[in-house]
mmCIF file of C-alpha atoms in Angstrom:
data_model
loop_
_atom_site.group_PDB
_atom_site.id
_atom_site.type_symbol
_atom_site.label_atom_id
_atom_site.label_comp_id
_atom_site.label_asym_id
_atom_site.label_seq_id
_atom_site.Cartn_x
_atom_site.Cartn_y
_atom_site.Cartn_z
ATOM 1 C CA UNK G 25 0.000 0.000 0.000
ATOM 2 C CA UNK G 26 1.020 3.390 -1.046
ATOM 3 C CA UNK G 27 0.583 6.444 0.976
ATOM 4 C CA UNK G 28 1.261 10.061 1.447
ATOM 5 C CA UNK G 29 5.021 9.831 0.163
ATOM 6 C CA UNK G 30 4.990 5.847 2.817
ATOM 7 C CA UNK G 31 4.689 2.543 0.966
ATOM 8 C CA UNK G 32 3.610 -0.294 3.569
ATOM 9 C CA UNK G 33 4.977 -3.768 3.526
ATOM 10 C CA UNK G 34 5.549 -6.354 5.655
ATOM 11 C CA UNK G 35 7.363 -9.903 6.095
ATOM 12 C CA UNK G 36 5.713 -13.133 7.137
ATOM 13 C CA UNK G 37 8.397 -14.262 9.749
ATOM 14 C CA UNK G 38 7.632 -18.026 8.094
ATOM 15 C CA UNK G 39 11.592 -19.121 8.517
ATOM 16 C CA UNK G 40 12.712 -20.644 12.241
ATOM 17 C CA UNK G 41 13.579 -17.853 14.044
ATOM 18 C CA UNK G 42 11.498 -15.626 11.988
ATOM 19 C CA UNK G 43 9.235 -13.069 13.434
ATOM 20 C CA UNK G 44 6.934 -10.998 11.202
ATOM 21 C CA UNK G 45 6.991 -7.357 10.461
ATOM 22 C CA UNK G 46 5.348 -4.160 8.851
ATOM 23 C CA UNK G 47 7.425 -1.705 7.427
ATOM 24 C CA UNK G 48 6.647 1.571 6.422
ATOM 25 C CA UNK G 49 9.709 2.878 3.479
ATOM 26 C CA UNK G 50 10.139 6.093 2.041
ATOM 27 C CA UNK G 51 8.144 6.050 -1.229
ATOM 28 C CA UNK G 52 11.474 7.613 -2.905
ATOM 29 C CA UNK G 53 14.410 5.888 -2.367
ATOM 30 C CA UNK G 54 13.354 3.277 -0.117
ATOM 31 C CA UNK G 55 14.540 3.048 2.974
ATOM 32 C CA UNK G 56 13.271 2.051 6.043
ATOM 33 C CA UNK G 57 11.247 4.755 7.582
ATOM 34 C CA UNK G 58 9.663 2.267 10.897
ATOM 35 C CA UNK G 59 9.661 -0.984 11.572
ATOM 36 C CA UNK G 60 7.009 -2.595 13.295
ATOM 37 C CA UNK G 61 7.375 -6.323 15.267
ATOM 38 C CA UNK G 62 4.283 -8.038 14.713
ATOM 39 C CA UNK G 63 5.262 -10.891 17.613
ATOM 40 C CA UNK G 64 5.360 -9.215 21.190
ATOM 41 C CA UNK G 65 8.043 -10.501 23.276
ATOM 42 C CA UNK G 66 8.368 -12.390 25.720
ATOM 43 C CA UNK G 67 8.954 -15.058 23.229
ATOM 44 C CA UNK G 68 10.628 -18.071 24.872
ATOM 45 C CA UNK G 69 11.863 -20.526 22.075
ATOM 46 C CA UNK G 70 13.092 -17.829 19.218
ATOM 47 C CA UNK G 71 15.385 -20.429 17.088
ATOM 48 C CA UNK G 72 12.077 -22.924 17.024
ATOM 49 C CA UNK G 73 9.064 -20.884 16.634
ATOM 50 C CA UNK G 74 8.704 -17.928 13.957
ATOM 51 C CA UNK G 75 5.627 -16.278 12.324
ATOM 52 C CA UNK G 76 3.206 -13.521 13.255
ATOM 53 C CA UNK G 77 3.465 -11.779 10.334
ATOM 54 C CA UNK G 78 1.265 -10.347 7.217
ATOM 55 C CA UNK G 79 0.749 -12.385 4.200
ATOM 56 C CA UNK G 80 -1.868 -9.655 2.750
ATOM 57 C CA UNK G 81 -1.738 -6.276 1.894
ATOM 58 C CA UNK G 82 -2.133 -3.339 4.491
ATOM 59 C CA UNK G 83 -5.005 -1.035 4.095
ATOM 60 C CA UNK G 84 -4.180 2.517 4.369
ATOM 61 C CA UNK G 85 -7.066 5.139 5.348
ATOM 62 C CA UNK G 86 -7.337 8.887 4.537
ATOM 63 C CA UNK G 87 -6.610 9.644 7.984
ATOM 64 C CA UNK G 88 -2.888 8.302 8.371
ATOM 65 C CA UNK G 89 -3.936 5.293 9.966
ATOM 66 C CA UNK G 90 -2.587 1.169 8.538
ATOM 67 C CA UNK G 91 -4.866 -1.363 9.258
ATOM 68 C CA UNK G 92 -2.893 -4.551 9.109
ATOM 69 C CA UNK G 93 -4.260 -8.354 9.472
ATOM 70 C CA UNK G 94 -1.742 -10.950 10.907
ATOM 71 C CA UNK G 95 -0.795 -14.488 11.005
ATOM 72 C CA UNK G 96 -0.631 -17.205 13.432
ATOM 73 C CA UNK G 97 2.484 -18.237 15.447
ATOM 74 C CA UNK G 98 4.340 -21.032 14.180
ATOM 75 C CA UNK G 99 4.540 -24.087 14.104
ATOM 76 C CA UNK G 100 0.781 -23.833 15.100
ATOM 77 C CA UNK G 101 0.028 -27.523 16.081
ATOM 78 C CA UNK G 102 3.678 -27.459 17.808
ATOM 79 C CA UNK G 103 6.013 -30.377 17.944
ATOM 80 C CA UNK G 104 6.381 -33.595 19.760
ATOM 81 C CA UNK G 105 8.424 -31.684 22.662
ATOM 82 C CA UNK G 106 5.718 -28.429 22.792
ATOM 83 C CA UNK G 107 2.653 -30.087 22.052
ATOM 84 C CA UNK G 108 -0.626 -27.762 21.709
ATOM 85 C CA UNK G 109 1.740 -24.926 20.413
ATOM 86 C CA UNK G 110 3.698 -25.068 23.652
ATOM 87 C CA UNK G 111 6.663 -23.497 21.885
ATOM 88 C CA UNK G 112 4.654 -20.071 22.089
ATOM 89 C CA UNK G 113 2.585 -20.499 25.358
ATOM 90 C CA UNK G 114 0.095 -17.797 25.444
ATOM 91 C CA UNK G 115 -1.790 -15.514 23.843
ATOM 92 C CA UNK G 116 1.274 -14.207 21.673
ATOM 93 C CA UNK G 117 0.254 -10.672 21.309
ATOM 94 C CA UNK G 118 -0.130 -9.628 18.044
ATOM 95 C CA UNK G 119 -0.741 -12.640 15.939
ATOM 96 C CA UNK G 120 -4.018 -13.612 14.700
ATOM 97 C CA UNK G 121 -5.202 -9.760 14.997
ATOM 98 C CA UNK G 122 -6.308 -6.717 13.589
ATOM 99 C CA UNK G 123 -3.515 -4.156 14.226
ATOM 100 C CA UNK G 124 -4.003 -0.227 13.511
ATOM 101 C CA UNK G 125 -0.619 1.775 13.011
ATOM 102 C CA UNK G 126 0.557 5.249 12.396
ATOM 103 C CA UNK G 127 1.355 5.543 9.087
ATOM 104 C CA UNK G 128 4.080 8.099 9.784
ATOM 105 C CA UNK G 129 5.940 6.659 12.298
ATOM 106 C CA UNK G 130 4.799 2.531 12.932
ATOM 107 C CA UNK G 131 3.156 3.298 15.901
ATOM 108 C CA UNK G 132 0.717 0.594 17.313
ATOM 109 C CA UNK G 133 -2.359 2.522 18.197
ATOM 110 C CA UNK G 134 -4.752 -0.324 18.204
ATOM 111 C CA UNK G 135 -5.200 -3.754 18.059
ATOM 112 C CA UNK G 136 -7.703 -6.741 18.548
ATOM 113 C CA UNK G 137 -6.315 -10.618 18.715
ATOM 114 C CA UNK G 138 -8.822 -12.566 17.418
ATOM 115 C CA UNK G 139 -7.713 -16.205 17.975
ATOM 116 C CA UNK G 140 -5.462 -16.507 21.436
ATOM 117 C CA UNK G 141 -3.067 -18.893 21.842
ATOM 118 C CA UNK G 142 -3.647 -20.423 18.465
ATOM 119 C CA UNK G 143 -2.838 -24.213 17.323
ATOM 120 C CA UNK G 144 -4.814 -24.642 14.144
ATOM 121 C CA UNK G 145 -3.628 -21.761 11.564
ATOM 122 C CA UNK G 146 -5.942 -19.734 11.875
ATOM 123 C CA UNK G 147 -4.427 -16.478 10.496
ATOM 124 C CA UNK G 148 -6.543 -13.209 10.772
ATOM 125 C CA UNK G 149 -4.775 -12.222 7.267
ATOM 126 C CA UNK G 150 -7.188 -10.690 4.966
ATOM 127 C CA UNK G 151 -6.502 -7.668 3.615
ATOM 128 C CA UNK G 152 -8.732 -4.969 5.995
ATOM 129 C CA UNK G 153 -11.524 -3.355 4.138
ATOM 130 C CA UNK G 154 -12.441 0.334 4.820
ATOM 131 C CA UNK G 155 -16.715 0.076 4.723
ATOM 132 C CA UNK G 156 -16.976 4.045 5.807
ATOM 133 C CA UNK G 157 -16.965 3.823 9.504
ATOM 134 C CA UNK G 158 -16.207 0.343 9.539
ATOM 135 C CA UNK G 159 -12.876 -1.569 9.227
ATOM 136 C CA UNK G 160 -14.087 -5.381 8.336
ATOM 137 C CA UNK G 161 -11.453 -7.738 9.198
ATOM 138 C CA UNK G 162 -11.595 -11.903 8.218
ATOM 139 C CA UNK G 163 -9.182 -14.659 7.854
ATOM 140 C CA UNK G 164 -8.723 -18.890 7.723
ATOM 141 C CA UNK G 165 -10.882 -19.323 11.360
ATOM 142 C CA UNK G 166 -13.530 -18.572 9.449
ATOM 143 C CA UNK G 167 -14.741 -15.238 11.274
ATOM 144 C CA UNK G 168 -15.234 -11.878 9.566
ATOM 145 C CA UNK G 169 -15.876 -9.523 12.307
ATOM 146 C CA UNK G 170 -16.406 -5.176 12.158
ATOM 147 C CA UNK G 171 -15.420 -2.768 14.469
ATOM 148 C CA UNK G 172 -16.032 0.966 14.008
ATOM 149 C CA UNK G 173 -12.611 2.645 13.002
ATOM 150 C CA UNK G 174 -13.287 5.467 15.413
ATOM 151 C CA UNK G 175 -14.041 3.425 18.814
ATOM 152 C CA UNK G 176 -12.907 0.383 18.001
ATOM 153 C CA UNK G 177 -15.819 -1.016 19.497
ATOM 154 C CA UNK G 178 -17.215 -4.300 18.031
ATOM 155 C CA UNK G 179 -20.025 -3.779 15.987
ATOM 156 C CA UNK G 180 -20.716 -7.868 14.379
ATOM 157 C CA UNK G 181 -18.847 -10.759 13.802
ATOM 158 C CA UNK G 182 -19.966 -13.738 11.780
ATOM 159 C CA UNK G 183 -19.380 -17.041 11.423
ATOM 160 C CA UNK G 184 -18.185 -18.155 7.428
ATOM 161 C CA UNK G 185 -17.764 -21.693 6.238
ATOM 162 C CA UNK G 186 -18.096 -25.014 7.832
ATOM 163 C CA UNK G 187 -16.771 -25.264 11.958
ATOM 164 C CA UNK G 188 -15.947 -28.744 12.978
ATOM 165 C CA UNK G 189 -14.012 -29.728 16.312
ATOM 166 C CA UNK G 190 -12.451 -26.628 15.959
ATOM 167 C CA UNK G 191 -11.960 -25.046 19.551
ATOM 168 C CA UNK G 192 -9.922 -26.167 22.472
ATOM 169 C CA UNK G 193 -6.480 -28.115 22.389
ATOM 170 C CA UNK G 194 -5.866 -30.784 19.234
ATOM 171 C CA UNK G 195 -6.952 -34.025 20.001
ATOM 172 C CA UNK G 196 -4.098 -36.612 20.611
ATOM 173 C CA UNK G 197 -5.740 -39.005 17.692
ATOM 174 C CA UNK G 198 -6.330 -38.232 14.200
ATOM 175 C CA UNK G 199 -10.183 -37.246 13.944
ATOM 176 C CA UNK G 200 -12.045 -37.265 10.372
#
């Protein structure tokens, strides 16, 4: 996304050890005006887990705001040793959430997680969509969910697609 003299970016974070970011760069020569880490820290197992980051485009708004939609921690199932995503215990601030930046400077100055602690992909990566007071955010847990851009209050969220066994910790077994 290009804005006011900033074009918006990001990285997905998908290598180990990666962590996901949005970067604003001067629309001129660019360089790298903010950077902005889309996996809060404490994060205790850096060189195994990565992700957080934005596989879609940021929306940009009139107003100098970037909405951005992120990704999941990975690996999201976890391994044998950190079952249930143990490698990332937590809510992982961040990930799986509607983030609002400064466009100017990367400063976070909102932001909604919509899956906590998450073990089943489910990325909140859509690209945001500007509905006039509305920023409509959706991803792979099949939710698509408004908020108005001014309060950031909820306004609806609904359910999309078909939602089997699909809350709580993976079973041990393979399920069909």
């Amino acid at each position: 996304a290009v804005a006011r003299g900033v074009v918006v970016t990001s990285t997905t974070g998908a290598s180990p050890g990666g962590r996901g970011e949005v970067l604003g760069l001067d629309a001129t020569d660019g360089s790298v005006l903010w950077r902005f880490d889309t996996i809060a820290d404490p994060w205790p197992h850096p060189k195994l887990a990565n992700g957080g980051g934005a596989w879609q485009t940021p929306t940009v708004d009139g107003s100098g705001h970037v909405w951005v939609g992120t990704a999941n921690p990975n690996p999201w199932g976890g391994s044998k040793a950190f079952p249930n995503g143990g490698m990332y215990p937590g809510p992982v601030r961040w990930t799986d959430s509607l983030l609002e930046l400064d466009l100017h400077t990367g400063k976070l100055l909102w932001s909604e997680q919509v899956t906590s602690h998450d073990v089943r992909d489910y990325d909140f990566q859509d690209p945001p969509v500007l509905a006039g007071s509305l920023v409509v955010g959706a991803g792979k847990a099949g939710k698509v969910i408004a908020w108005k851009r001014s309060t950031h209050e909820r306004v609806w969220s609904t359910a999309v697609g078909v939602h089997l066994r699909d809350t709580g910790p993976l079973p041990r077994d393979a399920v069909s």
